[in-house]
PDB file of C-alpha atoms in Angstrom:
ATOM      1  CA  MET A  18     112.529  30.509  76.150  1.00 41.00           C
ATOM      2  CA  GLU A  19     114.348  32.468  78.861  1.00 40.00           C
ATOM      3  CA  ASN A  20     117.665  31.953  77.064  1.00 45.00           C
ATOM      4  CA  LEU A  21     116.091  33.162  73.812  1.00 40.00           C
ATOM      5  CA  ASN A  22     114.763  36.329  75.461  1.00 48.00           C
ATOM      6  CA  PHE A  23     118.138  36.957  77.056  1.00 38.00           C
ATOM      7  CA  SER A  24     119.850  36.524  73.681  1.00 52.00           C
ATOM      8  CA  GLN A  25     117.448  38.940  71.997  1.00 55.00           C
ATOM      9  CA  LYS A  26     117.997  41.541  74.704  1.00 60.00           C
ATOM     10  CA  GLY A  27     121.743  41.119  74.336  1.00 62.00           C
ATOM     11  CA  ILE A  28     121.590  41.640  70.575  1.00 62.00           C
ATOM     12  CA  LEU A  29     119.426  44.745  70.936  1.00 65.00           C
ATOM     13  CA  SER A  30     121.815  46.122  73.521  1.00 68.00           C
ATOM     14  CA  ASP A  31     124.849  45.498  71.308  1.00 65.00           C
ATOM     15  CA  VAL A  32     123.153  47.051  68.264  1.00 68.00           C
ATOM     16  CA  GLY A  33     122.185  50.035  70.407  1.00 70.00           C
ATOM     17  CA  ILE A  34     125.857  50.573  71.234  1.00 72.00           C
ATOM     18  CA  ILE A  35     126.657  50.675  67.507  1.00 74.00           C
ATOM     19  CA  PHE A  36     123.954  53.287  66.918  1.00 73.00           C
ATOM     20  CA  ARG A  37     125.514  55.533  69.539  1.00 77.00           C
ATOM     21  CA  SER A  38     128.622  55.758  67.371  1.00 84.00           C
ATOM     22  CA  LYS A  39     128.893  59.008  65.407  1.00 87.00           C
ATOM     23  CA  GLU A  40     130.977  57.174  62.823  1.00 90.00           C
ATOM     24  CA  PHE A  41     128.257  54.582  62.225  1.00 91.00           C
ATOM     25  CA  LEU A  42     125.509  57.215  62.082  1.00 93.00           C
ATOM     26  CA  SER A  43     127.510  59.219  59.537  1.00 93.00           C
ATOM     27  CA  PHE A  44     127.963  56.064  57.481  1.00 95.00           C
ATOM     28  CA  GLU A  45     124.228  55.374  57.697  1.00 95.00           C
ATOM     29  CA  LEU A  46     123.332  58.890  56.568  1.00 96.00           C
ATOM     30  CA  VAL A  47     125.547  58.638  53.491  1.00 97.00           C
ATOM     31  CA  ASN A  48     124.163  55.148  52.914  1.00 97.00           C
ATOM     32  CA  LEU A  49     120.635  56.590  52.929  1.00 97.00           C
ATOM     33  CA  MET A  50     121.634  59.267  50.421  1.00 98.00           C
ATOM     34  CA  ASN A  51     122.974  56.612  48.067  1.00 98.00           C
ATOM     35  CA  GLY A  52     119.801  54.578  48.442  1.00 97.00           C
ATOM     36  CA  VAL A  53     117.827  57.366  46.775  1.00 98.00           C
ATOM     37  CA  GLY A  54     119.879  56.839  43.628  1.00 98.00           C
ATOM     38  CA  ILE A  55     119.547  53.077  43.452  1.00 97.00           C
ATOM     39  CA  GLY A  56     115.772  53.308  43.786  1.00 97.00           C
ATOM     40  CA  ILE A  57     115.530  55.670  40.825  1.00 97.00           C
ATOM     41  CA  ILE A  58     117.814  53.479  38.712  1.00 97.00           C
ATOM     42  CA  TRP A  59     115.963  50.280  39.528  1.00 96.00           C
ATOM     43  CA  PHE A  60     112.438  51.500  38.905  1.00 96.00           C
ATOM     44  CA  TYR A  61     112.687  54.335  36.399  1.00 97.00           C
ATOM     45  CA  LEU A  62     115.708  53.878  34.130  1.00 97.00           C
ATOM     46  CA  ILE A  63     114.188  51.367  31.698  1.00 97.00           C
ATOM     47  CA  TRP A  64     110.928  53.332  31.649  1.00 97.00           C
ATOM     48  CA  PHE A  65     112.898  56.488  30.855  1.00 98.00           C
ATOM     49  CA  LEU A  66     114.655  54.783  27.952  1.00 98.00           C
ATOM     50  CA  THR A  67     111.332  53.666  26.488  1.00 97.00           C
ATOM     51  CA  THR A  68     110.063  57.264  26.589  1.00 97.00           C
ATOM     52  CA  LEU A  69     113.058  58.168  24.420  1.00 97.00           C
ATOM     53  CA  GLY A  70     112.125  55.481  21.920  1.00 97.00           C
ATOM     54  CA  GLY A  71     114.321  52.739  23.326  1.00 96.00           C
ATOM     55  CA  THR A  72     113.437  49.161  22.413  1.00 96.00           C
ATOM     56  CA  LYS A  73     112.916  46.223  24.745  1.00 96.00           C
ATOM     57  CA  PHE A  74     116.199  44.843  23.459  1.00 98.00           C
ATOM     58  CA  LEU A  75     117.971  48.016  24.591  1.00 97.00           C
ATOM     59  CA  GLY A  76     116.429  47.597  28.031  1.00 97.00           C
ATOM     60  CA  GLY A  77     117.855  44.098  28.307  1.00 97.00           C
ATOM     61  CA  LEU A  78     121.207  45.186  26.905  1.00 98.00           C
ATOM     62  CA  THR A  79     121.372  47.985  29.475  1.00 98.00           C
ATOM     63  CA  ILE A  80     120.987  45.502  32.333  1.00 97.00           C
ATOM     64  CA  ALA A  81     123.578  43.227  30.710  1.00 98.00           C
ATOM     65  CA  VAL A  82     126.125  46.059  30.512  1.00 98.00           C
ATOM     66  CA  GLU A  83     125.461  46.967  34.148  1.00 97.00           C
ATOM     67  CA  SER A  84     125.955  43.363  35.222  1.00 97.00           C
ATOM     68  CA  PHE A  85     128.781  42.005  33.066  1.00 97.00           C
ATOM     69  CA  LEU A  86     130.878  45.143  32.587  1.00 97.00           C
ATOM     70  CA  GLY A  87     130.095  46.867  35.870  1.00 97.00           C
ATOM     71  CA  VAL A  88     128.831  44.793  38.773  1.00 97.00           C
ATOM     72  CA  ILE A  89     130.675  41.493  38.296  1.00 97.00           C
ATOM     73  CA  PRO A  90     134.194  42.958  37.839  1.00 97.00           C
ATOM     74  CA  CYS A  91     133.744  45.345  40.778  1.00 97.00           C
ATOM     75  CA  MET A  92     132.477  42.576  43.029  1.00 96.00           C
ATOM     76  CA  PHE A  93     135.351  40.323  41.996  1.00 96.00           C
ATOM     77  CA  PHE A  94     137.984  42.923  42.900  1.00 96.00           C
ATOM     78  CA  SER A  95     136.017  44.433  45.795  1.00 96.00           C
ATOM     79  CA  GLY A  96     138.373  43.192  48.506  1.00 95.00           C
ATOM     80  CA  ARG A  97     141.421  44.862  46.993  1.00 96.00           C
ATOM     81  CA  ILE A  98     139.551  48.070  46.219  1.00 96.00           C
ATOM     82  CA  ILE A  99     138.096  48.351  49.726  1.00 96.00           C
ATOM     83  CA  ARG A 100     141.510  47.815  51.323  1.00 95.00           C
ATOM     84  CA  LYS A 101     143.037  50.433  49.039  1.00 95.00           C
ATOM     85  CA  ILE A 102     140.361  53.134  49.271  1.00 95.00           C
ATOM     86  CA  GLY A 103     138.276  52.483  52.373  1.00 94.00           C
ATOM     87  CA  HIS A 104     134.605  51.855  53.091  1.00 95.00           C
ATOM     88  CA  TYR A 105     133.391  55.390  53.693  1.00 95.00           C
ATOM     89  CA  GLN A 106     135.429  56.810  50.833  1.00 96.00           C
ATOM     90  CA  ILE A 107     133.705  54.445  48.405  1.00 97.00           C
ATOM     91  CA  LEU A 108     130.305  55.605  49.652  1.00 97.00           C
ATOM     92  CA  SER A 109     131.328  59.211  48.998  1.00 97.00           C
ATOM     93  CA  ALA A 110     132.620  58.320  45.540  1.00 97.00           C
ATOM     94  CA  ALA A 111     129.292  56.636  44.779  1.00 98.00           C
ATOM     95  CA  LEU A 112     127.475  59.908  45.500  1.00 98.00           C
ATOM     96  CA  LEU A 113     129.708  61.721  43.030  1.00 98.00           C
ATOM     97  CA  VAL A 114     129.173  59.042  40.392  1.00 98.00           C
ATOM     98  CA  TYR A 115     125.405  59.214  40.890  1.00 98.00           C
ATOM     99  CA  GLY A 116     125.539  62.973  40.390  1.00 98.00           C
ATOM    100  CA  LEU A 117     127.411  62.628  37.107  1.00 98.00           C
ATOM    101  CA  ARG A 118     125.215  59.745  36.003  1.00 98.00           C
ATOM    102  CA  PHE A 119     121.939  61.599  36.547  1.00 98.00           C
ATOM    103  CA  LEU A 120     123.362  64.709  34.916  1.00 98.00           C
ATOM    104  CA  PHE A 121     124.126  62.539  31.888  1.00 98.00           C
ATOM    105  CA  TYR A 122     120.519  61.316  31.878  1.00 98.00           C
ATOM    106  CA  GLY A 123     119.362  64.926  32.034  1.00 98.00           C
ATOM    107  CA  TYR A 124     120.910  65.596  28.629  1.00 97.00           C
ATOM    108  CA  LEU A 125     120.281  62.169  27.103  1.00 98.00           C
ATOM    109  CA  TYR A 126     118.021  62.058  24.046  1.00 97.00           C
ATOM    110  CA  ASN A 127     119.467  59.141  22.097  1.00 97.00           C
ATOM    111  CA  PRO A 128     118.672  56.113  24.306  1.00 98.00           C
ATOM    112  CA  TRP A 129     121.566  54.044  22.935  1.00 98.00           C
ATOM    113  CA  TRP A 130     124.087  56.423  24.483  1.00 98.00           C
ATOM    114  CA  VAL A 131     123.027  55.172  27.907  1.00 98.00           C
ATOM    115  CA  LEU A 132     125.179  52.053  27.539  1.00 98.00           C
ATOM    116  CA  PRO A 133     128.624  53.559  28.303  1.00 97.00           C
ATOM    117  CA  ILE A 134     127.490  55.313  31.490  1.00 97.00           C
ATOM    118  CA  GLU A 135     125.895  52.124  32.823  1.00 98.00           C
ATOM    119  CA  ILE A 136     129.335  50.665  33.488  1.00 97.00           C
ATOM    120  CA  SER A 137     129.375  53.004  36.502  1.00 97.00           C
ATOM    121  CA  HIS A 138     126.732  50.737  38.051  1.00 97.00           C
ATOM    122  CA  GLY A 139     129.666  48.574  39.072  1.00 97.00           C
ATOM    123  CA  LEU A 140     130.662  51.177  41.659  1.00 97.00           C
ATOM    124  CA  THR A 141     127.210  52.283  42.752  1.00 97.00           C
ATOM    125  CA  TYR A 142     125.907  48.747  43.221  1.00 96.00           C
ATOM    126  CA  GLY A 143     128.497  45.976  42.757  1.00 96.00           C
ATOM    127  CA  LEU A 144     131.295  47.451  44.845  1.00 97.00           C
ATOM    128  CA  TYR A 145     128.792  49.228  47.068  1.00 97.00           C
ATOM    129  CA  TYR A 146     127.134  45.931  47.993  1.00 96.00           C
ATOM    130  CA  ALA A 147     130.469  44.510  49.145  1.00 96.00           C
ATOM    131  CA  VAL A 148     131.180  47.666  51.148  1.00 97.00           C
ATOM    132  CA  LEU A 149     127.929  47.378  53.105  1.00 96.00           C
ATOM    133  CA  ALA A 150     128.438  43.684  53.808  1.00 95.00           C
ATOM    134  CA  THR A 151     132.026  44.024  55.040  1.00 96.00           C
ATOM    135  CA  TYR A 152     131.434  47.248  56.959  1.00 95.00           C
ATOM    136  CA  GLY A 153     128.466  45.682  58.726  1.00 93.00           C
ATOM    137  CA  LYS A 154     130.631  42.768  59.814  1.00 91.00           C
ATOM    138  CA  LEU A 155     133.539  44.953  60.890  1.00 91.00           C
ATOM    139  CA  ARG A 156     131.473  47.371  62.967  1.00 87.00           C
ATOM    140  CA  SER A 157     129.236  44.792  64.662  1.00 86.00           C
ATOM    141  CA  LYS A 158     129.800  43.009  67.929  1.00 82.00           C
ATOM    142  CA  PRO A 159     130.017  39.192  67.854  1.00 84.00           C
ATOM    143  CA  GLY A 160     126.582  37.710  67.293  1.00 82.00           C
ATOM    144  CA  THR A 161     125.085  40.880  65.798  1.00 85.00           C
ATOM    145  CA  GLU A 162     126.683  40.724  62.338  1.00 87.00           C
ATOM    146  CA  ALA A 163     123.512  39.732  60.476  1.00 89.00           C
ATOM    147  CA  THR A 164     121.416  42.315  62.323  1.00 88.00           C
ATOM    148  CA  THR A 165     123.865  45.127  61.602  1.00 91.00           C
ATOM    149  CA  GLN A 166     124.112  44.165  57.940  1.00 93.00           C
ATOM    150  CA  SER A 167     120.315  44.013  57.715  1.00 93.00           C
ATOM    151  CA  ILE A 168     120.081  47.554  59.080  1.00 93.00           C
ATOM    152  CA  LEU A 169     122.548  48.821  56.489  1.00 96.00           C
ATOM    153  CA  PHE A 170     120.839  47.107  53.565  1.00 96.00           C
ATOM    154  CA  THR A 171     117.377  48.133  54.759  1.00 95.00           C
ATOM    155  CA  THR A 172     118.499  51.750  54.927  1.00 96.00           C
ATOM    156  CA  HIS A 173     119.918  51.559  51.409  1.00 97.00           C
ATOM    157  CA  GLU A 174     117.481  49.365  49.501  1.00 95.00           C
ATOM    158  CA  GLY A 175     114.396  49.991  51.623  1.00 95.00           C
ATOM    159  CA  LEU A 176     114.178  53.488  53.046  1.00 97.00           C
ATOM    160  CA  GLY A 177     116.552  55.195  50.616  1.00 97.00           C
ATOM    161  CA  ALA A 178     115.233  53.489  47.489  1.00 97.00           C
ATOM    162  CA  GLY A 179     111.648  54.129  48.545  1.00 97.00           C
ATOM    163  CA  LEU A 180     112.269  57.837  49.055  1.00 97.00           C
ATOM    164  CA  GLY A 181     114.034  58.028  45.708  1.00 97.00           C
ATOM    165  CA  CYS A 182     111.080  56.471  43.902  1.00 97.00           C
ATOM    166  CA  VAL A 183     108.583  58.855  45.507  1.00 97.00           C
ATOM    167  CA  PHE A 184     110.595  62.018  44.855  1.00 96.00           C
ATOM    168  CA  ALA A 185     111.502  61.019  41.303  1.00 97.00           C
ATOM    169  CA  GLY A 186     107.905  60.086  40.520  1.00 97.00           C
ATOM    170  CA  LEU A 187     106.682  63.490  41.665  1.00 97.00           C
ATOM    171  CA  GLY A 188     109.390  65.172  39.625  1.00 97.00           C
ATOM    172  CA  PHE A 189     108.555  63.245  36.474  1.00 97.00           C
ATOM    173  CA  ASP A 190     104.868  64.166  36.834  1.00 97.00           C
ATOM    174  CA  TYR A 191     105.355  67.878  37.458  1.00 97.00           C
ATOM    175  CA  LEU A 192     108.748  68.787  35.966  1.00 97.00           C
ATOM    176  CA  GLY A 193     109.400  66.262  33.230  1.00 97.00           C
ATOM    177  CA  THR A 194     112.073  63.593  32.979  1.00 97.00           C
ATOM    178  CA  HIS A 195     115.116  65.576  31.864  1.00 98.00           C
ATOM    179  CA  GLN A 196     114.539  68.449  34.251  1.00 97.00           C
ATOM    180  CA  THR A 197     114.014  66.018  37.130  1.00 98.00           C
ATOM    181  CA  PHE A 198     117.268  64.212  36.408  1.00 98.00           C
ATOM    182  CA  ILE A 199     119.151  67.513  36.417  1.00 98.00           C
ATOM    183  CA  TYR A 200     117.693  68.402  39.817  1.00 98.00           C
ATOM    184  CA  ILE A 201     118.559  64.930  41.092  1.00 98.00           C
ATOM    185  CA  SER A 202     122.155  65.414  39.953  1.00 98.00           C
ATOM    186  CA  ILE A 203     122.280  68.667  41.939  1.00 98.00           C
ATOM    187  CA  TYR A 204     120.927  66.795  44.958  1.00 98.00           C
ATOM    188  CA  PHE A 205     123.752  64.274  44.704  1.00 98.00           C
ATOM    189  CA  GLY A 206     126.299  67.046  44.311  1.00 98.00           C
ATOM    190  CA  ILE A 207     125.103  68.499  47.618  1.00 98.00           C
ATOM    191  CA  ASP A 208     125.173  65.023  49.158  1.00 97.00           C
ATOM    192  CA  PHE A 209     128.755  64.519  48.010  1.00 98.00           C
ATOM    193  CA  ILE A 210     129.860  67.762  49.663  1.00 97.00           C
ATOM    194  CA  THR A 211     127.964  66.752  52.812  1.00 97.00           C
ATOM    195  CA  SER A 212     129.752  63.402  52.862  1.00 96.00           C
ATOM    196  CA  LEU A 213     133.120  65.160  52.669  1.00 96.00           C
ATOM    197  CA  LEU A 214     132.207  67.380  55.613  1.00 95.00           C
ATOM    198  CA  LEU A 215     131.111  64.345  57.601  1.00 94.00           C
ATOM    199  CA  TYR A 216     134.395  62.652  56.778  1.00 93.00           C
ATOM    200  CA  PHE A 217     136.582  65.500  57.995  1.00 91.00           C
ATOM    201  CA  PHE A 218     134.530  66.302  61.095  1.00 90.00           C
ATOM    202  CA  THR A 219     133.460  62.804  62.147  1.00 88.00           C
ATOM    203  CA  ILE A 220     135.057  59.862  60.358  1.00 82.00           C
ATOM    204  CA  ARG A 221     138.613  61.175  60.161  1.00 79.00           C
ATOM    205  CA  LYS A 222     138.538  62.345  63.771  1.00 70.00           C
ATOM    206  CA  GLN A 223     137.340  58.906  64.876  1.00 66.00           C
ATOM    207  CA  GLU A 224     140.006  57.182  62.773  1.00 65.00           C
ATOM    208  CA  SER A 225     142.713  59.304  64.403  1.00 62.00           C
ATOM    209  CA  HIS A 226     141.299  58.507  67.830  1.00 57.00           C
ATOM    210  CA  ASN A 227     141.226  54.770  67.076  1.00 58.00           C
ATOM    211  CA  LYS A 228     144.778  54.879  65.730  1.00 57.00           C
ATOM    212  CA  THR A 229     146.020  56.631  68.873  1.00 56.00           C
ATOM    213  CA  ASN A 230     144.294  54.105  71.124  1.00 57.00           C
ATOM    214  CA  HIS A 231     145.636  51.220  69.042  1.00 49.00           C
ATOM    215  CA  GLN A 232     149.207  52.495  69.315  1.00 52.00           C
ATOM    216  CA  SER A 233     148.774  52.975  73.048  1.00 53.00           C
ATOM    217  CA  ASP A 234     147.418  49.458  73.493  1.00 50.00           C
ATOM    218  CA  SER A 235     150.110  47.946  71.272  1.00 44.00           C
ATOM    219  CA  SER A 236     152.879  49.478  73.376  1.00 47.00           C
ATOM    220  CA  LYS A 237     151.605  47.484  76.353  1.00 49.00           C
ATOM    221  CA  LEU A 238     151.578  44.147  74.535  1.00 42.00           C
ATOM    222  CA  PRO A 239     154.311  41.520  74.948  1.00 45.00           C
ATOM    223  CA  LEU A 240     156.898  41.182  72.189  1.00 39.00           C
ATOM    224  CA  GLY A 241     155.351  39.608  69.095  1.00 39.00           C
ATOM    225  CA  SER A 242     151.774  40.446  70.079  1.00 37.00           C
ATOM    226  CA  GLU A 243     151.683  43.723  68.155  1.00 42.00           C
ATOM    227  CA  LEU A 244     151.634  41.943  64.794  1.00 36.00           C
ATOM    228  CA  LEU A 245     148.838  39.694  65.998  1.00 35.00           C
ATOM    229  CA  GLN A 246     146.864  42.730  67.138  1.00 43.00           C
ATOM    230  CA  GLN A 247     147.296  44.384  63.721  1.00 44.00           C
ATOM    231  CA  ASN A 248     145.997  41.282  61.975  1.00 40.00           C
ATOM    232  CA  LEU A 249     142.969  41.186  64.244  1.00 40.00           C
ATOM    233  CA  GLN A 250     142.198  44.763  63.268  1.00 47.00           C
ATOM    234  CA  LYS A 251     141.836  43.742  59.587  1.00 44.00           C
ATOM    235  CA  PRO A 252     139.271  40.930  59.389  1.00 42.00           C
ATOM    236  CA  TYR A 253     138.176  42.055  55.924  1.00 37.00           C
ATOM    237  CA  LEU A 254     141.466  41.089  54.279  1.00 36.00           C
ATOM    238  CA  SER A 255     139.944  37.818  53.140  1.00 37.00           C
ATOM    239  CA  VAL A 256     137.107  39.561  51.277  1.00 38.00           C
TER     240      VAL A 256
END
């Protein structure tokens, strides 16, 4: 029992260190913003289509397009995409895609036209899911990987999605569906700009700092150790 208590205290201490990182907090904030969008999609999209006269078959077809043309391909190639673009950059791109997607809903009156835009679900959920999982592993200390990943997913699919459902529900009741979606698209436009500011003032500065420290540490390593150190810095290459 004493060992268990010690282990729990150690995990909490290690997670606390992560939360003191401005980079991680910036990532979490953008993660929360994205969560608002996924909550609205999950719980209101099919309902919205039915209000436009969409059939139950269209509802099923919409989910199929999201899954087979969006989520599965993006998950399959997620490792390459993450290495090429970066974790935080994908989160920012997701905000932009949400903004365009909800703007599209704001002017949608023929429910069948929803199918093409649903391919974008591959970025906002399929690729996004892989980003959270790999980022949580990369930024956690040994033994805290599952806890860190749980925090990220809870922020996205718990807190963020819950807030999105509440705000969207109020909007639908008092403003109407199309008007609400237009306001939501504006919200995501503001979020996208905010994410860019966070990148330039927090993430990019931290990346430059880490790169400088890495170069300094590498210069002190014995011959042949620099390559090993570079490989250790990229544990997500096998994703």
